[in-house]
Coordinates of C-alpha atoms and ligand atoms in Angstrom, one line a residue:
X857 CA 7.3 21.4 -17.3
X858 CA 7.1 19.9 -20.8
X859 CA 7.6 16.2 -21.1
X860 CA 9.8 15.0 -24.0
X861 CA 8.3 14.6 -27.4
X862 CA 7.2 11.2 -28.8
X863 CA 9.6 9.7 -31.3
X864 CA 8.8 10.2 -35.0
X865 CA 8.9 6.4 -35.6
X866 CA 7.0 5.4 -32.5
X867 CA 4.2 3.8 -34.6
X868 CA 6.4 1.7 -36.8
X869 CA 5.3 -1.9 -36.6
X870 CA 7.8 -4.8 -37.2
X871 CA 8.1 -5.5 -40.9
X872 CA 6.5 -8.4 -42.5
X873 CA 3.5 -8.6 -40.1
X874 CA 0.3 -9.0 -42.0
X875 CA -2.6 -8.8 -39.5
X876 CA -1.6 -7.5 -36.1
X877 CA -3.6 -9.1 -33.2
X878 CA -5.4 -6.6 -31.0
X879 CA -3.2 -7.4 -28.0
X880 CA 0.0 -6.8 -30.0
X881 CA -1.4 -3.5 -31.2
X882 CA -2.3 -2.5 -27.6
X883 CA 1.2 -3.7 -26.5
X884 CA 2.8 -1.5 -29.1
X885 CA 0.8 1.6 -28.0
X886 CA 1.8 0.8 -24.4
X887 CA 5.5 0.8 -25.4
X888 CA 5.3 3.8 -27.7
X889 CA 3.4 6.3 -25.7
X890 CA 4.2 8.4 -22.6
X891 CA 2.7 11.5 -21.0
X892 CA 2.7 14.5 -23.3
X893 CA 0.9 17.1 -21.3
X894 CA 2.6 19.7 -19.1
X895 CA 2.8 19.4 -15.3
X896 CA 1.9 22.1 -12.9
X897 CA 0.5 22.8 -9.4
X898 CA -3.2 22.9 -9.5
X899 CA -5.8 23.9 -6.8
X900 CA -7.9 20.9 -5.8
X901 CA -11.0 22.7 -7.0
X902 CA -9.7 22.6 -10.6
X903 CA -8.1 19.2 -10.5
X904 CA -11.1 16.8 -11.2
X905 CA -10.3 14.4 -14.0
X906 CA -6.5 15.1 -14.0
X907 CA -3.7 12.6 -13.6
X908 CA -1.3 13.1 -10.7
X909 CA 2.3 13.7 -11.8
X910 CA 3.6 13.3 -8.2
X911 CA 2.3 11.4 -5.2
X912 CA -0.1 13.4 -3.1
X913 CA 1.1 13.2 0.5
X914 CA -1.2 13.5 3.5
X915 CA -0.4 16.8 5.3
X916 CA -2.6 15.7 8.1
X917 CA -3.7 12.3 9.5
X918 CA -7.2 11.1 8.8
X919 CA -8.9 11.3 11.2
X920 CA -6.6 13.9 12.7
X921 CA -7.6 12.9 16.3
X922 CA -9.4 10.0 18.0
X923 CA -13.1 10.7 17.9
X924 CA -16.5 9.3 18.5
X925 CA -18.3 7.5 15.7
X926 CA -21.7 7.9 17.3
X927 CA -23.8 10.0 19.7
X928 CA -23.5 8.4 23.1
X929 CA -21.4 8.3 26.3
X930 CA -17.6 7.9 26.5
X931 CA -15.6 6.1 29.2
X932 CA -12.5 4.1 29.9
X933 CA -13.1 0.5 28.9
X934 CA -10.6 -0.9 31.5
X935 CA -12.8 0.4 34.4
X936 CA -15.9 -1.5 33.2
X937 CA -16.8 -5.2 33.2
X938 CA -19.6 -7.5 32.2
X939 CA -23.2 -7.2 33.3
X940 CA -25.0 -3.9 34.2
X941 CA -22.7 -0.9 34.4
X942 CA -23.6 2.2 36.2
X943 CA -21.3 5.2 35.7
X944 CA -21.6 8.7 37.1
X945 CA -21.4 11.5 34.4
X946 CA -18.9 14.3 34.5
X947 CA -20.1 17.8 34.1
X948 CA -20.0 19.1 30.5
X949 CA -19.9 17.3 27.2
X950 CA -17.7 16.7 24.1
X951 CA -19.1 17.8 20.8
X952 CA -17.7 18.1 17.2
X953 CA -15.8 21.3 17.1
X954 CA -16.2 21.9 20.8
X955 CA -13.8 19.5 22.6
X956 CA -14.0 18.7 26.3
X957 CA -10.8 20.0 27.7
X958 CA -10.8 18.2 31.0
X959 CA -10.0 14.6 31.8
X960 CA -12.6 11.8 32.5
X961 CA -11.6 9.7 35.5
X962 CA -11.7 6.0 35.2
X963 CA -15.1 4.7 36.3
X964 CA -16.9 7.9 35.1
X965 CA -18.5 8.7 31.7
X966 CA -19.1 11.8 29.6
X967 CA -21.8 12.8 27.1
X968 CA -20.2 12.7 23.7
X969 CA -21.5 13.4 20.2
X970 CA -20.4 12.1 16.8
X971 CA -17.1 13.6 15.6
X972 CA -16.1 14.9 19.0
X973 CA -12.5 14.3 20.0
X974 CA -12.3 11.7 22.7
X975 CA -11.4 13.5 25.9
X976 CA -8.5 12.3 28.0
X977 CA -9.4 9.1 29.8
X978 CA -12.0 8.0 27.2
X979 CA -11.3 5.1 24.7
X980 CA -14.8 3.6 24.3
X981 CA -18.3 4.9 23.5
X982 CA -21.6 3.3 24.2
X983 CA -24.5 4.2 21.8
X984 CA -27.1 6.5 23.4
X985 CA -29.8 4.1 22.3
X986 CA -28.2 1.5 24.6
X987 CA -28.2 3.7 27.7
X988 CA -30.5 4.9 30.3
X989 CA -29.5 8.3 31.6
X990 CA -30.9 9.6 34.9
X991 CA -29.8 11.8 37.8
X992 CA -26.3 12.4 36.5
X993 CA -25.7 8.7 35.9
X994 CA -25.9 6.2 33.0
X995 CA -26.7 2.5 33.0
X996 CA -25.9 0.1 30.2
X997 CA -25.0 -3.5 29.7
X998 CA -21.2 -4.1 29.8
X999 CA -19.3 -6.3 27.4
X1000 CA -18.5 -3.7 24.6
X1001 CA -15.2 -4.3 22.8
X1002 CA -12.4 -1.9 23.9
X1003 CA -12.4 1.0 21.5
X1004 CA -16.0 0.4 20.4
X1005 CA -17.7 3.2 18.5
X1006 CA -14.5 5.2 18.5
X1007 CA -12.2 6.1 15.6
X1008 CA -8.4 6.1 16.2
X1009 CA -6.3 9.0 15.0
X1010 CA -4.8 8.1 11.6
X1011 CA -6.7 4.9 11.3
X1012 CA -7.6 5.8 7.7
X1013 CA -4.4 7.6 6.7
X1014 CA -1.3 8.6 8.6
X1015 CA 0.3 12.0 8.2
X1016 CA 3.0 11.8 5.6
X1017 CA 1.6 8.8 3.9
X1018 CA 0.8 8.7 0.2
X1019 CA -2.8 9.5 -0.1
X1020 CA -3.1 9.2 -3.8
X1021 CA -0.1 7.9 -5.9
X1022 CA 1.3 9.5 -9.1
X1023 CA -0.4 8.3 -12.2
X1024 CA -3.8 8.1 -10.5
X1025 CA -6.7 9.9 -12.0
X1026 CA -8.5 12.3 -9.6
X1027 CA -12.2 11.4 -9.4
X1028 CA -14.7 12.7 -7.0
X1029 CA -13.6 10.3 -4.3
X1030 CA -9.9 11.4 -4.6
X1031 CA -10.9 15.0 -4.2
X1032 CA -12.8 14.1 -1.0
X1033 CA -9.8 12.1 0.3
X1034 CA -7.3 14.8 -0.5
X1035 CA -9.3 17.5 1.1
X1036 CA -9.7 15.4 4.2
X1037 CA -5.9 15.1 4.6
X1038 CA -5.3 18.8 4.1
X1039 CA -4.1 18.7 0.5
X1040 CA -5.4 21.8 -1.2
X1041 CA -3.3 21.6 -4.3
X1042 CA -1.7 18.8 -6.4
X1043 CA 1.0 18.4 -9.0
X1044 CA -0.9 17.1 -12.0
X1045 CA -0.8 16.9 -15.8
X1046 CA -3.1 19.2 -17.6
X1047 CA -6.1 17.6 -19.4
X1048 CA -5.4 16.0 -22.7
X1049 CA -6.7 17.9 -25.7
X1050 CA -7.8 15.7 -28.5
X1051 CA -8.7 17.1 -31.9
X1052 CA -11.3 15.6 -34.2
X1053 CA -11.0 16.0 -37.9
X1054 CA -13.4 14.5 -40.4
X1055 CA -12.3 13.9 -44.0
X1056 CA -13.9 13.0 -47.2
X1057 CA -15.4 14.8 -50.2
X1058 CA -18.8 13.1 -49.6
X1059 CA -19.0 14.3 -46.0
X1060 CA -21.0 17.4 -45.1
X1061 CA -21.9 19.0 -41.8
X1062 CA -25.4 18.2 -40.5
X1063 CA -26.1 21.9 -40.0
X1064 CA -26.4 22.3 -43.8
X1065 CA -28.1 20.3 -46.6
X1066 CA -26.8 17.1 -48.2
X1067 CA -27.0 16.7 -52.0
X1068 CA -27.1 13.3 -53.7
X1069 CA -23.9 11.5 -53.1
X1070 CA -23.2 13.3 -49.9
X1071 CA -23.6 12.0 -46.4
X1072 CA -23.8 13.8 -43.1
X1073 CA -20.8 13.9 -40.9
X1074 CA -21.7 11.4 -38.1
X1075 CA -18.2 10.9 -36.8
X1076 CA -17.4 14.4 -35.7
X1077 CA -20.2 15.0 -33.3
X1078 CA -20.0 11.4 -32.1
X1079 CA -16.3 11.4 -31.4
X1080 CA -16.2 14.9 -29.8
X1081 CA -18.9 13.8 -27.4
X1082 CA -17.3 10.4 -26.8
X1083 CA -13.9 12.1 -25.9
X1084 CA -15.6 14.4 -23.5
X1085 CA -17.3 11.4 -21.8
X1086 CA -13.9 9.6 -21.6
X1087 CA -12.4 12.6 -19.8
X1088 CA -10.5 14.3 -22.6
X1089 CA -10.9 17.9 -23.7
X1090 CA -12.4 17.6 -27.2
X1091 CA -11.4 20.1 -29.9
X1092 CA -13.4 20.4 -33.1
X1093 CA -10.9 20.6 -36.0
X1094 CA -13.7 20.6 -38.6
X1095 CA -13.8 18.8 -41.9
X1096 CA -11.2 18.4 -44.7
X1097 CA -11.8 17.6 -48.3
X1098 CA -10.0 14.7 -50.0
X1099 CA -7.2 17.1 -51.0
X1100 CA -3.6 16.8 -49.9
X1101 CA -2.9 20.5 -49.6
X1102 CA -6.1 21.3 -47.7
X1103 CA -5.8 18.3 -45.4
X1104 CA -2.1 19.2 -44.7
X1105 CA -3.0 22.8 -43.8
X1106 CA -5.7 21.5 -41.4
X1107 CA -3.4 19.1 -39.8
X1108 CA -1.0 21.9 -39.3
X1109 CA -3.6 24.0 -37.6
X1110 CA -4.8 21.1 -35.5
X1111 CA -1.3 20.1 -34.4
X1112 CA -0.8 23.7 -33.1
X1113 CA -3.7 23.4 -30.7
X1114 CA -4.0 19.8 -29.5
X1115 CA -2.1 16.9 -28.0
X1116 CA -3.5 14.2 -30.3
X1117 CA -5.4 14.3 -33.5
X1118 CA -8.2 11.8 -34.4
X1119 CA -9.1 11.8 -38.1
X1120 CA -11.8 9.7 -39.6
X1121 CA -11.9 8.5 -43.2
X1122 CA -9.1 8.2 -45.8
X1123 CA -7.0 6.0 -43.6
X1124 CA -6.5 3.0 -46.0
X1125 CA -4.3 2.8 -49.0
X1126 CA -6.7 3.8 -51.8
X1127 CA -6.4 6.8 -54.3
X1128 CA -8.4 9.1 -52.1
X1129 CA -7.0 8.0 -48.8
X1130 CA -5.2 11.2 -48.1
X1131 CA -4.6 10.9 -44.4
X1132 CA -2.5 7.8 -44.9
X1133 CA -0.8 9.3 -47.9
X1134 CA 0.2 12.5 -45.9
X1135 CA 1.3 10.6 -42.9
X1136 CA 3.4 8.3 -45.1
X1137 CA 5.2 11.4 -46.5
X1138 CA 6.4 12.3 -43.0
X1139 CA 8.0 8.9 -42.7
X1140 CA 6.2 8.3 -39.4
X1141 CA 3.3 6.2 -40.6
X1142 CA 2.5 2.7 -39.6
X1143 CA -0.5 1.3 -41.4
X1144 CA -2.0 -0.8 -38.6
X1145 CA -3.9 -3.7 -40.1
X1146 CA -5.4 -5.0 -36.9
X1147 CA -7.1 -8.3 -36.8
X1148 CA -10.3 -6.8 -35.5
X1149 CA -14.0 -6.5 -36.5
X1150 CA -15.3 -3.9 -36.9
X1151 CA -12.0 -2.4 -38.2
X1152 CA -10.2 -1.5 -41.3
X1153 CA -6.6 -0.2 -41.1
X1154 CA -5.7 2.5 -38.6
X1155 CA -3.2 5.0 -40.0
X1156 CA -0.9 5.8 -37.1
X1157 CA 1.6 8.5 -37.4
X1158 CA 3.1 11.8 -36.2
X1159 CA 2.3 15.2 -37.6
X1160 CA 4.5 18.1 -36.4
X1161 CA 5.3 16.1 -33.2
X1162 CA 1.6 15.3 -32.5
X1163 CA 0.4 11.7 -32.7
X1164 CA -2.4 11.1 -35.3
X1165 CA -4.9 8.3 -35.0
X1166 CA -6.2 7.9 -38.5
X1167 CA -9.5 6.1 -37.9
X1168 CA -11.6 4.4 -40.5
X1169 CA -14.5 6.5 -41.8
X1170 CA -17.2 4.0 -41.0
X1171 CA -18.8 5.3 -37.9
X1172 CA -19.2 2.0 -36.1
X1173 CA -15.5 1.1 -36.8
X1174 CA -14.4 4.6 -35.8
X1175 CA -16.4 4.4 -32.5
X1176 CA -15.1 0.9 -31.6
X1177 CA -11.5 1.8 -32.5
X1178 CA -11.7 4.9 -30.4
X1179 CA -12.8 2.8 -27.4
X1180 CA -10.5 -0.1 -27.8
X1181 CA -7.3 1.6 -28.9
X1182 CA -8.0 5.3 -28.2
X1183 CA -9.0 5.1 -24.6
X1184 CA -5.9 3.3 -23.2
X1185 CA -3.6 5.3 -25.5
X1186 CA -5.1 8.6 -24.3
X1187 CA -4.8 7.5 -20.7
X1188 CA -1.0 7.1 -21.2
X1189 CA -0.7 10.4 -23.0
X1190 CA -2.6 12.1 -20.3
X1191 CA -0.2 10.9 -17.6
X1192 CA -2.0 7.7 -16.4
X1193 CA -0.8 4.2 -16.1
X1194 CA -1.7 1.6 -18.7
X1195 CA -5.2 0.1 -18.3
X1196 CA -7.3 -2.0 -20.6
X1197 CA -10.9 -2.6 -19.4
X1198 CA -11.4 -6.2 -18.5
X1199 CA -15.2 -6.2 -18.4
X1200 CA -17.1 -9.0 -16.8
X1201 CA -18.0 -12.5 -17.8
X1202 CA -21.7 -12.9 -18.2
X1203 CA -23.9 -15.6 -19.8
X1204 CA -24.6 -15.0 -23.5
X1205 CA -28.2 -14.3 -24.6
X1206 CA -27.2 -15.2 -28.2
X1207 CA -25.5 -17.9 -30.1
X1208 CA -22.7 -17.5 -32.6
X1209 CA -20.2 -19.5 -34.5
X1210 CA -17.0 -17.4 -34.8
X1211 CA -14.2 -18.2 -37.2
X1212 CA -10.6 -17.8 -36.1
X1213 CA -8.2 -15.0 -37.1
X1214 CA -9.5 -11.9 -35.6
X1215 CA -11.1 -10.4 -32.5
X1216 CA -14.7 -9.4 -32.8
X1217 CA -16.6 -6.7 -30.8
X1218 CA -20.4 -7.1 -30.9
X1219 CA -22.7 -4.2 -30.0
X1220 CA -24.3 -5.5 -26.8
X1221 CA -26.4 -4.7 -23.8
X1222 CA -27.2 -6.5 -20.6
X1223 CA -30.7 -8.0 -20.2
X1224 CA -31.4 -9.6 -16.9
X1225 CA -27.6 -10.1 -16.4
X1226 CA -27.1 -11.8 -19.8
X1227 CA -25.4 -10.2 -22.8
X1228 CA -27.8 -9.6 -25.7
X1229 CA -26.3 -8.5 -29.0
X1230 CA -27.6 -6.2 -31.7
X1231 CA -29.7 -8.0 -34.4
X1232 CA -27.3 -7.1 -37.2
X1233 CA -23.5 -7.2 -37.2
X1234 CA -23.4 -4.9 -40.2
X1235 CA -20.9 -2.2 -39.6
X1236 CA -23.1 0.3 -41.4
X1237 CA -25.7 0.0 -38.8
X1238 CA -25.0 3.0 -36.6
X1239 CA -28.4 2.5 -34.9
X1240 CA -26.8 -0.5 -33.2
X1241 CA -24.4 1.7 -31.4
X1242 CA -27.3 3.7 -30.0
X1243 CA -29.1 0.5 -29.0
X1244 CA -26.0 -0.9 -27.3
X1245 CA -24.6 -0.1 -23.8
X1246 CA -21.4 -2.0 -24.3
X1247 CA -19.5 -4.5 -26.3
X1248 CA -19.1 -8.3 -26.2
X1249 CA -15.5 -9.1 -26.9
X1250 CA -15.0 -12.5 -28.7
X1251 CA -11.5 -13.9 -28.6
X1252 CA -9.1 -14.0 -31.6
X1253 CA -9.5 -17.8 -32.0
X1254 CA -12.6 -19.7 -33.1
X1255 CA -15.4 -19.9 -30.6
X1256 CA -18.8 -21.5 -30.7
X1257 CA -20.9 -19.5 -28.3
X1258 CA -24.2 -21.1 -27.2
X1259 CA -27.0 -19.5 -25.2
X1260 CA -25.8 -19.2 -21.5
X1261 CA -22.1 -19.7 -22.3
X1262 CA -19.9 -17.1 -20.5
X1263 CA -18.8 -14.2 -22.7
X1264 CA -16.8 -11.0 -21.9
X1265 CA -19.0 -7.9 -21.7
X1266 CA -17.4 -4.5 -21.4
X1267 CA -19.7 -1.5 -20.7
X1268 CA -19.0 1.6 -22.9
X1269 CA -18.4 3.5 -19.7
X1270 CA -15.5 1.2 -18.9
X1271 CA -13.6 2.5 -21.9
X1272 CA -12.5 5.7 -20.2
X1273 CA -9.4 7.5 -19.0
Ligands
AMP1424 P1 -13.2 5.7 -45.8 O1 -12.6 5.2 -44.5 O2 -12.8 7.1 -46.1 O3 -13.0 4.8 -46.9 O4 -14.8 5.7 -45.5 C1 -15.5 4.5 -45.2 C2 -17.0 4.8 -45.1 O5 -17.3 5.7 -44.1 C3 -17.5 5.5 -46.4 O6 -18.8 4.9 -46.7 C4 -17.6 6.9 -46.0 O7 -18.6 7.6 -46.7 C5 -18.0 6.8 -44.5 N1 -17.6 8.0 -43.7 C6 -16.4 8.6 -43.8 N2 -16.4 9.6 -42.9 C7 -17.6 9.7 -42.4 C8 -18.2 10.6 -41.4 N3 -17.5 11.6 -40.9 N4 -19.5 10.3 -41.0 C9 -20.1 9.3 -41.6 N5 -19.6 8.4 -42.4 C10 -18.4 8.6 -42.9
MG1425 MG1 -13.0 8.4 -47.9

C-alpha cells in the first residue's frame, strides 16, 4: 500500500512573513507532512523501530490464565482466618508448564511454583519463606489479602484489547509485549529512508586529501550517523559540486531511492546557492528563514515528489536543524504521531543575557544535575557538539539567565523518531 504523495506546495509559507518563529515552523511541518512509506505485514522479528499502521490487537490475554507470582503454597482464602493456620497438603504440585489438573478442597493447600496456573479451588498463595512444611502439612500466619501473590487472568491485557495503538513506534518493550499476547506479525510502515547529500565546491571527502581552500566534508558522516541513531535508514547520496546540472542529476538519483533528502550547503539565496536555486525552479520551494540560532535559512521543497530539507552548510547549524526540525518531521513521514521533545527543566550552571527575537539552542551537558554550556557559542566550533550531550533551549523572547535559574535541557537522544 502506497500512501498519497505530499503536495508540491506543502512547504509554502504565508507571504510577507520575515522571520518565522520555531514553533510556527514546526506547526507548518506538522500540517504539511504525512506518512510516505508503504505499509505491509511484517514478522515481529523484523519490526523493531517501525511505526504501526494499524492497532495491534491482543490475540491472547496476558497473563492467559491466573497463576502464581511466587514459589509457595496455594489455597482458598475464604477457608482461612487470622492467627496461625495449619493446612493439610494435597498430593502433587502445580508448576509452570505442568499444571495440577485436580481440584484443591477448601481448607487444604498445594505446593505451587512461580508461573504455575492456579488449580481449581486456589485463589491465594503464601510465600514459601513464610511457611513451615512438615508431615504433609503447612503452618503460616493468616491475614494475607485475598488473591495475595497471585496474578489474575488478563490483569495486564485482555484478549481483543489494543496492545499497541497505530502510530506507535515499536521499541524493545513493545516487541516483548506483542509476543506475550500472541502477536507474531504486525501491520507497519517500512523504515524511512533518508538520503544525505553534501554540496559545495570547497567540500571534499575525508578519505582523500584537501588542498588549500578546501574543507573536509564533516556533514555527511555526521548526518548519516545521526539519522541512524534517530531510527531512520541513512542513505549516502555523496557530494555534489556547486553546479546546477550536476546537482540536479544527483537529486534525481537520490529521489529515486529515498523518502526524504537532506542536503547541506547552498541553501541560502547567494550566487552559489544551487540547492535553493534548483528547488525554486520546481516552484515548490519555501525559503524558511527561521528565527533560530544556530540557523540560516532552510530551503524546503519537493524534488520529484520527494521532500528536500536544504540544511545550512555550517555543521553546527546542520546538526541542530536536523534535530529540531528533522526529527519530528521524519517521525510523521515514517508513520508516527507528532512529537516534539519537551526536555526537562534543570538549574543553569551558566549565566546569559539573551536578546529577544529568536530561539537559541546552546550546546550543553548536565553536570551534577545542572546544565553547563559550551565555552563558545561560535557556530564554527564543531568540537562543542562533541563536548555536548544535549541542548539548552532558550525561549524566543528576552531572558536573563542567572546561575541556578531553571532552563530547558533536551538530551540529544530525545531528538529521535
Ligand atoms: P553554505 O551554507 O554553503 O553557505 O556553507 C556555510 C559554511 O559551511 C561554509 O563555510 C561551508 O564551507 C561550510 N560547509 C558546507 N558544507 C560543509 C560540509 N559538508 N562539511 C563541513 N562544512 C561545510
Ligand atoms: Mg556553499
